[in-house]
Tab-separated table of C-alpha atoms in Angstrom:
chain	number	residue	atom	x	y	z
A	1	UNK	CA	121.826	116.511	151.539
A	2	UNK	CA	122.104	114.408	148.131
A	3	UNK	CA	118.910	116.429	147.303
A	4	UNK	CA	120.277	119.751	147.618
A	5	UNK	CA	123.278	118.294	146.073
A	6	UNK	CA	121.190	116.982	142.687
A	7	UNK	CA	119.520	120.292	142.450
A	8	UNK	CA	122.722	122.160	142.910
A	9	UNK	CA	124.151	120.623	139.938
A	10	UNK	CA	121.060	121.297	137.789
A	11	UNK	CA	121.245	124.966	138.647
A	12	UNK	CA	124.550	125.307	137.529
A	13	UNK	CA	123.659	122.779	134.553
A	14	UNK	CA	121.570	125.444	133.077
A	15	UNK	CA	123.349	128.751	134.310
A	16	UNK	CA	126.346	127.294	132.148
A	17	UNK	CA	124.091	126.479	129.079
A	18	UNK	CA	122.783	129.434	128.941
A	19	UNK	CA	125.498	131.606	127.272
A	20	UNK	CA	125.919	128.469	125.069
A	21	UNK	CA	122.764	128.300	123.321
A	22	UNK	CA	121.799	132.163	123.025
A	23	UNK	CA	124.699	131.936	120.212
A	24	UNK	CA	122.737	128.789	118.732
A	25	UNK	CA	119.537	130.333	119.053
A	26	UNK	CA	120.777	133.778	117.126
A	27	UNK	CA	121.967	131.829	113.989
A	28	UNK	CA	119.194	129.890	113.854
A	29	UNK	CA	116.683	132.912	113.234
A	30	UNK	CA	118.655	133.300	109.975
A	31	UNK	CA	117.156	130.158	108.889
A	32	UNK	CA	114.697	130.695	106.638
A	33	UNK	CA	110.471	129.686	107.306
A	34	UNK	CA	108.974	126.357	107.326
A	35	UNK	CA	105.980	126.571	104.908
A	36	UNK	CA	105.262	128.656	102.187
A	37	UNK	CA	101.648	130.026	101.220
A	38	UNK	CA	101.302	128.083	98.657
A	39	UNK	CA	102.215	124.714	100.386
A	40	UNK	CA	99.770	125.455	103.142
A	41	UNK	CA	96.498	125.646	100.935
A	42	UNK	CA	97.952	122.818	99.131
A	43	UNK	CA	98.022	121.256	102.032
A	44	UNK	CA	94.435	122.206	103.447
A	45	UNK	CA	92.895	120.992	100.421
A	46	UNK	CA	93.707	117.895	100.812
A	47	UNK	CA	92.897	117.658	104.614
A	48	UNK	CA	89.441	118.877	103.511
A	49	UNK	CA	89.190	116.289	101.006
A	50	UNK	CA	90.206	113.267	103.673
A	51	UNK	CA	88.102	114.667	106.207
A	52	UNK	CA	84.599	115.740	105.277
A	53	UNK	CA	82.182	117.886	107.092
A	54	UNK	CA	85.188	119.277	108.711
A	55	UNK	CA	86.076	122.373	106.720
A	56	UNK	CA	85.242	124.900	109.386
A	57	UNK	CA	87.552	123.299	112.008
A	58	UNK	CA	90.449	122.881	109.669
A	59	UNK	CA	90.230	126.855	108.603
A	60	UNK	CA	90.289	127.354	112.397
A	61	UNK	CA	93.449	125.382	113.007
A	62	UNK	CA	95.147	126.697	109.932
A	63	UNK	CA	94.522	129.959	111.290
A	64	UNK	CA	95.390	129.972	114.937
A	65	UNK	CA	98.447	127.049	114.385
A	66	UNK	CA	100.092	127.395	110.846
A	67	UNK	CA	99.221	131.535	109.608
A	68	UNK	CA	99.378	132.370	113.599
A	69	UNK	CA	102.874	130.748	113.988
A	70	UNK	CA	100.709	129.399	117.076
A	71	UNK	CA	101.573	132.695	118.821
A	72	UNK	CA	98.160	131.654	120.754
A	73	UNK	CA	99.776	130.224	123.761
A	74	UNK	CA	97.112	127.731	124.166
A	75	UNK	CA	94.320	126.119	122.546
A	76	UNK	CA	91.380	123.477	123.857
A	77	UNK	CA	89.522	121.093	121.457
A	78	UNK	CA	86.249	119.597	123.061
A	79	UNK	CA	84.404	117.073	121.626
A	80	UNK	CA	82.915	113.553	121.654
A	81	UNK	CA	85.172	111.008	121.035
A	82	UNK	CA	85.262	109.464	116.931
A	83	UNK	CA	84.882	112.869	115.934
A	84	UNK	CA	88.144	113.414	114.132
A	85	UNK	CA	90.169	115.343	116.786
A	86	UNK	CA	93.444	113.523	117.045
A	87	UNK	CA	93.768	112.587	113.469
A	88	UNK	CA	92.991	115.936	112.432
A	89	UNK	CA	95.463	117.827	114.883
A	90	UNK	CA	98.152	115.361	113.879
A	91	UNK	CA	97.550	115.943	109.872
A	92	UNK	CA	98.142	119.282	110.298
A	93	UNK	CA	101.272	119.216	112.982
A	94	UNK	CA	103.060	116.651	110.929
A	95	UNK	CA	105.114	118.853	108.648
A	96	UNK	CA	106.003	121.177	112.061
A	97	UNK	CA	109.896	120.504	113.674
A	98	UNK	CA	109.137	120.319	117.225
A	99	UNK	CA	106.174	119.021	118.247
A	100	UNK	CA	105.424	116.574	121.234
A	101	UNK	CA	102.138	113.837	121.366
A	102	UNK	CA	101.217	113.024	125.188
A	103	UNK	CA	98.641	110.615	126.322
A	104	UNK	CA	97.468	112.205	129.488
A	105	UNK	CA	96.403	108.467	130.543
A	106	UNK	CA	99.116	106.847	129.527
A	107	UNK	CA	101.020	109.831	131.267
A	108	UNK	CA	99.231	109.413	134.119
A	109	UNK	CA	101.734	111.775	136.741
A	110	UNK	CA	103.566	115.465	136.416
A	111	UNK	CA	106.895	113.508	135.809
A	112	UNK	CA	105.876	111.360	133.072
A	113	UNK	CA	104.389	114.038	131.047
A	114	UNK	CA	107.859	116.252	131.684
A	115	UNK	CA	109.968	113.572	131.096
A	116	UNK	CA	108.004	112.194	128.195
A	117	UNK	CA	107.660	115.744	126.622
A	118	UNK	CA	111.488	115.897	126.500
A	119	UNK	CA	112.661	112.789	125.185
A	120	UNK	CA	109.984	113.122	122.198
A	121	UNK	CA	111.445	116.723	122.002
A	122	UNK	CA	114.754	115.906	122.382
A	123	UNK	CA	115.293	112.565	121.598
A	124	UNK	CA	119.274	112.209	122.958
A	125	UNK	CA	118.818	114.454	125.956
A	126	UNK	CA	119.225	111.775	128.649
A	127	UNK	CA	121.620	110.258	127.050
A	128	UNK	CA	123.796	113.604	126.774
A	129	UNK	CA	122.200	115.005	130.092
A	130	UNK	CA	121.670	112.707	132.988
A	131	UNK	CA	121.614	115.362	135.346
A	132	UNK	CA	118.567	116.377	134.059
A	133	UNK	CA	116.376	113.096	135.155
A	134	UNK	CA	114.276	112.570	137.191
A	135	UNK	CA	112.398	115.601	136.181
A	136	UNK	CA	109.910	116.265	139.388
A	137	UNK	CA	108.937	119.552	139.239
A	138	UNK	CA	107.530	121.938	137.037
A	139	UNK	CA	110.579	124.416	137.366
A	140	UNK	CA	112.980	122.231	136.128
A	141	UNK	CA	111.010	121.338	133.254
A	142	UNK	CA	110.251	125.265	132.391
A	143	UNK	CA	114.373	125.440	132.549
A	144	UNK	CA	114.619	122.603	130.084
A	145	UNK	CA	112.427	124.366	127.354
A	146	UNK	CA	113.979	127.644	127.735
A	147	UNK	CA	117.645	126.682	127.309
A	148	UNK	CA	116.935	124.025	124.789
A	149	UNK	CA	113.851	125.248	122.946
A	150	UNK	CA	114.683	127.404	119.652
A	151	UNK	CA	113.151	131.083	119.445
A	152	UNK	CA	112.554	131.292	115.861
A	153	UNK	CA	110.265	127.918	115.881
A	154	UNK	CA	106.938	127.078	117.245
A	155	UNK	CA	106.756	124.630	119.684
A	156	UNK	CA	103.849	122.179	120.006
A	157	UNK	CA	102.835	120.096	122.756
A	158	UNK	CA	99.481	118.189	122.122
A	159	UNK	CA	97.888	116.648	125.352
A	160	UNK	CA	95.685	114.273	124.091
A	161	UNK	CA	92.546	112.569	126.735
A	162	UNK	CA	93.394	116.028	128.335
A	163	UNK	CA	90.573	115.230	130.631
A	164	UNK	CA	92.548	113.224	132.706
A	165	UNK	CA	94.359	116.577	133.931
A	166	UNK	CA	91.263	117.767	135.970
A	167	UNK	CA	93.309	114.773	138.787
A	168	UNK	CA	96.256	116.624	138.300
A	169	UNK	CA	97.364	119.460	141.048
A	170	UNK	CA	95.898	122.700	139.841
A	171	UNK	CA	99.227	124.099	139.241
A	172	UNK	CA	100.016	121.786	136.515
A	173	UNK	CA	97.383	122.348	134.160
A	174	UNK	CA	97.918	126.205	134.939
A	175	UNK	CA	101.677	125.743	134.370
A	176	UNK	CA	101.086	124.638	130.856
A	177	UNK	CA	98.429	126.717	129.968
A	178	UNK	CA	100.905	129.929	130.529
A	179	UNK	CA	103.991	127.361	129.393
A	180	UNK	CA	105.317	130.004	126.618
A	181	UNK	CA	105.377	133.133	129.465
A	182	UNK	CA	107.057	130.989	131.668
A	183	UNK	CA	109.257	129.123	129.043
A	184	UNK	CA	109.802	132.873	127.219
A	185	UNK	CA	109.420	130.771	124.074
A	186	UNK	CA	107.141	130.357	121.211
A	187	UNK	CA	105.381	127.510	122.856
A	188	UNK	CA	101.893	126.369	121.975
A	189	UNK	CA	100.207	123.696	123.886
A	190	UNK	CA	96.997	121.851	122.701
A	191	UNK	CA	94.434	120.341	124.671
A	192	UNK	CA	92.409	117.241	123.570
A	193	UNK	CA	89.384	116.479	125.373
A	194	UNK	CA	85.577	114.806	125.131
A	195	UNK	CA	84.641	117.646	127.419
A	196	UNK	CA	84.480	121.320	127.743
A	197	UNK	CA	87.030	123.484	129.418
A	198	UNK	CA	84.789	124.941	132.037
A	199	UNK	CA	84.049	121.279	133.388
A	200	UNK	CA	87.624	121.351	134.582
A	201	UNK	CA	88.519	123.088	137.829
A	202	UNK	CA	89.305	126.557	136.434
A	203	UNK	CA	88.950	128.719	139.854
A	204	UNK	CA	92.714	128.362	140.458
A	205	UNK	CA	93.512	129.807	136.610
A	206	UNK	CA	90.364	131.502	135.850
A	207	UNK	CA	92.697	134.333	134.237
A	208	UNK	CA	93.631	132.050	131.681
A	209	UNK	CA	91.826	131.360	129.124
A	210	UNK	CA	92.501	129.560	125.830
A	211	UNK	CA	90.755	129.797	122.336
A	212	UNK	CA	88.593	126.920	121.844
A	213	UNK	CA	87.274	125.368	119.445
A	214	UNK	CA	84.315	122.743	119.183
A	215	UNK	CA	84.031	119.614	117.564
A	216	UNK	CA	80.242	118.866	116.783
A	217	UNK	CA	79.285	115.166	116.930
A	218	UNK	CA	78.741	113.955	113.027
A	219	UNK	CA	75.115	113.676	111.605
A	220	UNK	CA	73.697	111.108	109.564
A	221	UNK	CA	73.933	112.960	106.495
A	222	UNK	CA	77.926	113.345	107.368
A	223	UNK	CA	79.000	109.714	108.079
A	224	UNK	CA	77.011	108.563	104.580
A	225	UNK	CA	79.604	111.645	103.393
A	226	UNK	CA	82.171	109.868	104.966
A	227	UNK	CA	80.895	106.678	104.414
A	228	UNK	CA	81.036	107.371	100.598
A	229	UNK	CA	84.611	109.146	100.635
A	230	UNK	CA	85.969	106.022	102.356
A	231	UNK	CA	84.850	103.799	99.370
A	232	UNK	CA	85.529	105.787	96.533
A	233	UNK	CA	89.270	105.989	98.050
A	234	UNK	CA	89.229	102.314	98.391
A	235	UNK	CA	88.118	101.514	95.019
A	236	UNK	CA	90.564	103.724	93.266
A	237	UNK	CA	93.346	102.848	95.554
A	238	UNK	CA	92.442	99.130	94.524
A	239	UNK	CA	92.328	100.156	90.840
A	240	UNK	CA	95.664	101.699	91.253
A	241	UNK	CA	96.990	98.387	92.213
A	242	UNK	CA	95.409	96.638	89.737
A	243	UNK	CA	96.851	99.248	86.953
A	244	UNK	CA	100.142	98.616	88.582
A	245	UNK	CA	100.414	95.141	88.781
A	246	UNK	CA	98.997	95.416	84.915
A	247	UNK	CA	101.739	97.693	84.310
A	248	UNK	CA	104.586	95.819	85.519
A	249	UNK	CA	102.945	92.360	83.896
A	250	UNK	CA	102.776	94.299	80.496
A	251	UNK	CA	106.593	95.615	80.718
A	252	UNK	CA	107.641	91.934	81.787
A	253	UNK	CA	105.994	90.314	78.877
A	254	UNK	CA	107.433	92.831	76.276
A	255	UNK	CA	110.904	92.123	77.737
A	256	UNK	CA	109.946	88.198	77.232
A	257	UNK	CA	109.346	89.270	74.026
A	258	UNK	CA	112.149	91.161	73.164
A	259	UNK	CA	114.430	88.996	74.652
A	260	UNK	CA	113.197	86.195	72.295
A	261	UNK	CA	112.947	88.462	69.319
A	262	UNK	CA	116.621	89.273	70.279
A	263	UNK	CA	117.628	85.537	70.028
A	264	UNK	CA	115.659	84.748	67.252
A	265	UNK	CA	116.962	87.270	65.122
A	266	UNK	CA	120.993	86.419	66.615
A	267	UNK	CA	120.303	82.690	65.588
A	268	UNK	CA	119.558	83.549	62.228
A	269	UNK	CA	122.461	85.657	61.893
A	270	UNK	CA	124.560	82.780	62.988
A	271	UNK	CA	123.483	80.411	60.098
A	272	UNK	CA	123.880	82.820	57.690
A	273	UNK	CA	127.431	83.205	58.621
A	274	UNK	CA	127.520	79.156	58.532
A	275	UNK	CA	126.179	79.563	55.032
């Protein structure tokens, strides 16, 4: 009875929401967009430049994610682990408005990763909305992003160690593979993982299939590359310090200086006058 009670008041939770944010989510397309053109490459060459011997995979992510809006739906990144995955997905997702990191270990159940997706989301929303928690199932979760969720901004939810999913019910994985038809927002979901997608269980979603995109395990020739990179930033980051701390030393001594010029010269002054 205090079940159907709890999901009674959720129900009518969202049905009175609805109206309420449809008005919010109208203005808010006036707003104008995130990143310009010239911004983006800015930004891309510098990603290139802090992480060599991974052009390839950066163009691919600044084409599906940042000049696709992410209107992809889903994408999988495979890969051995120290191969720049995370860092890389978070360097370019850092300048985005809504986007939500997940540990899938850490995470290690349905309701953690709904529950954790929407307080990184929405950082006041159990505070403001009780009702909403515990959130169990995947319906109520789908309810949360489409009444809170804006229309006129990507969404992105990163599920890093993604491999742990494969213990998950098949639903779940499904669920947030086809999040943004279910959500009917722009929703883009990103999968982490140190193995392929068709090592997971994909007989119960075999319709659904997301772009992927491979990272290849570094070569010699690439961690001297990186190797080298690392060092030269070091050293000039070290000289920059140095050329600082000079700096600052140089300006304090010329105040010394001037202060004592200053005092010298008011001294003098002073036995004149006496003269």
């Amino acid at each position: 009875m205090e079940k159907m009670r709890i999901i009674g008041k959720k129900r009518k939770f969202f049905e009175g929401r609805e109206e309420e944010n449809d008005s919010v989510f109208e203005s808010s397309k006036k707003m104008s967009k995130f990143n310009s053109c010239g911004e983006n490459e800015n930004m891309m060459k510098v990603m290139k430049k802090n992480y060599p011997n991974r052009e390839e995979e950066i163009d691919k992510l600044d084409k599906y994610l940042l000049k696709g809006g992410g209107k992809i739906g889903s994408l999988f990144i495979s890969g051995r682990s120290y191969t720049g995955k995370s860092s890389i997905i978070e360097e370019v997702l850092k300048r985005e408005s809504y986007v939500s990191l997940l540990n899938c270990i850490e995470c290690h159940s349905a309701k953690l990763l709904f529950e954790k997706c929407l307080q990184t989301l929405f950082p006041d929303i159990q505070t403001t909305n009780p009702d909403l928690f515990p959130c169990n199932k995947m319906i109520d979760f789908v309810n949360c992003l489409s009444i809170f969720l804006p229309s006129d901004k990507t969404t992105y939810i990163v599920f890093d160690k993604a491999e742990a999913l494969r213990n998950a019910h098949p639903v779940i994985l499904g669920g947030f593979l086809r999040l943004y038809l279910l959500a009917k927002k722009p929703i883009c979901c990103i999968f982490i993982s140190s193995i392929i997608f068709e090592k997971f269980n994909t007989s119960t979603y075999s319709f659904i299939q997301p772009i992927q995109i491979h990272f290849p395990a570094y070569t010699q020739k690439d961690i001297v590359n990186i190797l080298v990179h690392c060092f030269k930033k070091n050293l000039y980051e070290q000289l920059e310090a140095k050329n600082k701390i000079s700096v600052q030393t140089t300006k304090s001594k010329l105040s010394q200086h001037s202060y004592s010029f200053n005092n010298n010269n008011n001294n003098n002054d002073d036995m004149n006058i006496d003269q």
